[in-house]
């Protein structure tokens, strides 16, 4: 991309990607470019409630994380609810599918 002067925008549209990509932005600013000129990053405002250290945005900018690590540690409750196939959410989906099959 640099060779052809094409801007790069890190993708952050999935579960936990915003939490992870904020570290790439900081690394670029601190260790590579030293500039915010022509820098951008995607942000999707959903599912942050499942993380112990969710991303913080102020004035359309990612803020420096205050917690340890890569900000990707999920809350235990979320892991238990969504764990496949035994989590509560998956069990509800499976139960509904079995009910549909039983009615067919």
PDB file of C-alpha atoms in Angstrom:
ATOM      1  CA  UNK A   1       0.000   0.000   0.000  1.00  0.00           C
ATOM      2  CA  UNK A   2       2.826   2.411   0.845  1.00  0.00           C
ATOM      3  CA  UNK A   3       4.544   1.817  -2.508  1.00  0.00           C
ATOM      4  CA  UNK A   4       1.395   2.894  -4.363  1.00  0.00           C
ATOM      5  CA  UNK A   5       0.418   5.549  -1.785  1.00  0.00           C
ATOM      6  CA  UNK A   6      -2.848   3.817  -0.946  1.00  0.00           C
ATOM      7  CA  UNK A   7      -4.185   4.527   2.562  1.00  0.00           C
ATOM      8  CA  UNK A   8      -4.834   1.571   4.825  1.00  0.00           C
ATOM      9  CA  UNK A   9      -7.753   1.457   7.236  1.00  0.00           C
ATOM     10  CA  UNK A  10      -7.625  -1.396   9.775  1.00  0.00           C
ATOM     11  CA  UNK A  11     -10.869  -3.392   9.911  1.00  0.00           C
ATOM     12  CA  UNK A  12     -12.495  -3.329  13.329  1.00  0.00           C
ATOM     13  CA  UNK A  13     -16.035  -4.513  12.674  1.00  0.00           C
ATOM     14  CA  UNK A  14     -16.155  -7.780  14.598  1.00  0.00           C
ATOM     15  CA  UNK A  15     -16.332  -8.938  18.189  1.00  0.00           C
ATOM     16  CA  UNK A  16     -13.298  -7.521  19.972  1.00  0.00           C
ATOM     17  CA  UNK A  17     -11.611  -6.110  16.889  1.00  0.00           C
ATOM     18  CA  UNK A  18     -11.943  -2.512  18.091  1.00  0.00           C
ATOM     19  CA  UNK A  19     -10.394  -3.571  21.381  1.00  0.00           C
ATOM     20  CA  UNK A  20      -7.445  -5.088  19.505  1.00  0.00           C
ATOM     21  CA  UNK A  21      -6.948  -2.578  16.690  1.00  0.00           C
ATOM     22  CA  UNK A  22      -6.532   0.350  19.087  1.00  0.00           C
ATOM     23  CA  UNK A  23      -3.099  -1.090  19.902  1.00  0.00           C
ATOM     24  CA  UNK A  24      -2.114  -1.050  16.213  1.00  0.00           C
ATOM     25  CA  UNK A  25      -3.081   2.606  16.000  1.00  0.00           C
ATOM     26  CA  UNK A  26      -0.984   3.448  19.054  1.00  0.00           C
ATOM     27  CA  UNK A  27       1.989   1.446  17.782  1.00  0.00           C
ATOM     28  CA  UNK A  28       1.829   3.220  14.434  1.00  0.00           C
ATOM     29  CA  UNK A  29       1.675   6.638  16.067  1.00  0.00           C
ATOM     30  CA  UNK A  30       4.373   6.027  18.698  1.00  0.00           C
ATOM     31  CA  UNK A  31       6.832   3.794  16.817  1.00  0.00           C
ATOM     32  CA  UNK A  32       6.263   4.235  13.078  1.00  0.00           C
ATOM     33  CA  UNK A  33       4.699   7.435  11.785  1.00  0.00           C
ATOM     34  CA  UNK A  34       4.675   9.854  14.728  1.00  0.00           C
ATOM     35  CA  UNK A  35       1.741  11.480  12.999  1.00  0.00           C
ATOM     36  CA  UNK A  36      -2.033  11.255  12.785  1.00  0.00           C
ATOM     37  CA  UNK A  37      -2.042  12.748   9.289  1.00  0.00           C
ATOM     38  CA  UNK A  38      -3.902  10.522   6.819  1.00  0.00           C
ATOM     39  CA  UNK A  39      -4.545   7.966   9.563  1.00  0.00           C
ATOM     40  CA  UNK A  40      -7.940   6.360  10.049  1.00  0.00           C
ATOM     41  CA  UNK A  41      -9.436   3.284  11.627  1.00  0.00           C
ATOM     42  CA  UNK A  42     -12.858   1.719  11.468  1.00  0.00           C
ATOM     43  CA  UNK A  43     -15.003   1.755  14.609  1.00  0.00           C
ATOM     44  CA  UNK A  44     -18.161  -0.255  15.193  1.00  0.00           C
ATOM     45  CA  UNK A  45     -20.124   0.551  18.336  1.00  0.00           C
ATOM     46  CA  UNK A  46     -21.450  -2.814  19.458  1.00  0.00           C
ATOM     47  CA  UNK A  47     -20.584  -5.778  21.683  1.00  0.00           C
ATOM     48  CA  UNK A  48     -18.127  -3.831  23.856  1.00  0.00           C
ATOM     49  CA  UNK A  49     -20.178  -4.776  26.907  1.00  0.00           C
ATOM     50  CA  UNK A  50     -18.666  -8.273  26.742  1.00  0.00           C
ATOM     51  CA  UNK A  51     -15.112  -7.068  27.466  1.00  0.00           C
ATOM     52  CA  UNK A  52     -13.442  -6.314  30.802  1.00  0.00           C
ATOM     53  CA  UNK A  53     -11.589  -3.340  29.291  1.00  0.00           C
ATOM     54  CA  UNK A  54     -13.760  -2.035  26.439  1.00  0.00           C
ATOM     55  CA  UNK A  55     -12.432   0.467  23.944  1.00  0.00           C
ATOM     56  CA  UNK A  56     -13.049   4.158  24.709  1.00  0.00           C
ATOM     57  CA  UNK A  57     -13.749   6.705  21.980  1.00  0.00           C
ATOM     58  CA  UNK A  58     -13.707  10.477  22.595  1.00  0.00           C
ATOM     59  CA  UNK A  59     -14.092  13.156  19.930  1.00  0.00           C
ATOM     60  CA  UNK A  60     -13.999  10.488  17.201  1.00  0.00           C
ATOM     61  CA  UNK A  61     -10.639   9.122  18.390  1.00  0.00           C
ATOM     62  CA  UNK A  62      -9.523   5.956  20.154  1.00  0.00           C
ATOM     63  CA  UNK A  63      -8.240   6.684  23.661  1.00  0.00           C
ATOM     64  CA  UNK A  64      -5.161   5.021  25.130  1.00  0.00           C
ATOM     65  CA  UNK A  65      -6.264   1.888  27.009  1.00  0.00           C
ATOM     66  CA  UNK A  66      -5.936   2.160  30.785  1.00  0.00           C
ATOM     67  CA  UNK A  67      -6.129  -1.561  31.566  1.00  0.00           C
ATOM     68  CA  UNK A  68      -3.382  -4.175  31.210  1.00  0.00           C
ATOM     69  CA  UNK A  69      -2.918  -6.421  28.188  1.00  0.00           C
ATOM     70  CA  UNK A  70      -4.482  -6.232  24.758  1.00  0.00           C
ATOM     71  CA  UNK A  71      -7.974  -5.234  25.968  1.00  0.00           C
ATOM     72  CA  UNK A  72      -9.399  -8.450  24.547  1.00  0.00           C
ATOM     73  CA  UNK A  73     -10.221 -10.272  27.773  1.00  0.00           C
ATOM     74  CA  UNK A  74     -13.895 -11.146  27.804  1.00  0.00           C
ATOM     75  CA  UNK A  75     -16.131 -11.156  30.851  1.00  0.00           C
ATOM     76  CA  UNK A  76     -16.689 -14.615  32.337  1.00  0.00           C
ATOM     77  CA  UNK A  77     -20.476 -14.190  32.181  1.00  0.00           C
ATOM     78  CA  UNK A  78     -20.352 -13.537  28.424  1.00  0.00           C
ATOM     79  CA  UNK A  79     -18.114 -16.534  27.822  1.00  0.00           C
ATOM     80  CA  UNK A  80     -20.449 -18.801  29.752  1.00  0.00           C
ATOM     81  CA  UNK A  81     -23.565 -17.499  27.979  1.00  0.00           C
ATOM     82  CA  UNK A  82     -22.187 -17.759  24.445  1.00  0.00           C
ATOM     83  CA  UNK A  83     -19.888 -20.781  24.725  1.00  0.00           C
ATOM     84  CA  UNK A  84     -20.627 -23.304  21.986  1.00  0.00           C
ATOM     85  CA  UNK A  85     -22.493 -25.622  22.330  1.00  0.00           C
ATOM     86  CA  UNK A  86     -23.219 -25.571  26.069  1.00  0.00           C
ATOM     87  CA  UNK A  87     -23.816 -21.858  26.688  1.00  0.00           C
ATOM     88  CA  UNK A  88     -27.316 -20.620  27.476  1.00  0.00           C
ATOM     89  CA  UNK A  89     -27.666 -18.753  24.165  1.00  0.00           C
ATOM     90  CA  UNK A  90     -26.706 -21.813  22.087  1.00  0.00           C
ATOM     91  CA  UNK A  91     -28.910 -24.087  24.152  1.00  0.00           C
ATOM     92  CA  UNK A  92     -31.889 -21.793  23.424  1.00  0.00           C
ATOM     93  CA  UNK A  93     -31.120 -21.852  19.687  1.00  0.00           C
ATOM     94  CA  UNK A  94     -30.757 -25.645  19.681  1.00  0.00           C
ATOM     95  CA  UNK A  95     -33.978 -26.062  21.631  1.00  0.00           C
ATOM     96  CA  UNK A  96     -35.896 -23.861  19.157  1.00  0.00           C
ATOM     97  CA  UNK A  97     -34.491 -25.818  16.205  1.00  0.00           C
ATOM     98  CA  UNK A  98     -35.470 -29.120  17.815  1.00  0.00           C
ATOM     99  CA  UNK A  99     -38.978 -27.775  18.439  1.00  0.00           C
ATOM    100  CA  UNK A 100     -39.323 -26.844  14.753  1.00  0.00           C
ATOM    101  CA  UNK A 101     -38.142 -30.312  13.696  1.00  0.00           C
ATOM    102  CA  UNK A 102     -40.607 -31.946  16.103  1.00  0.00           C
ATOM    103  CA  UNK A 103     -43.497 -29.942  14.598  1.00  0.00           C
ATOM    104  CA  UNK A 104     -42.556 -30.764  11.003  1.00  0.00           C
TER     105      UNK A 104
END
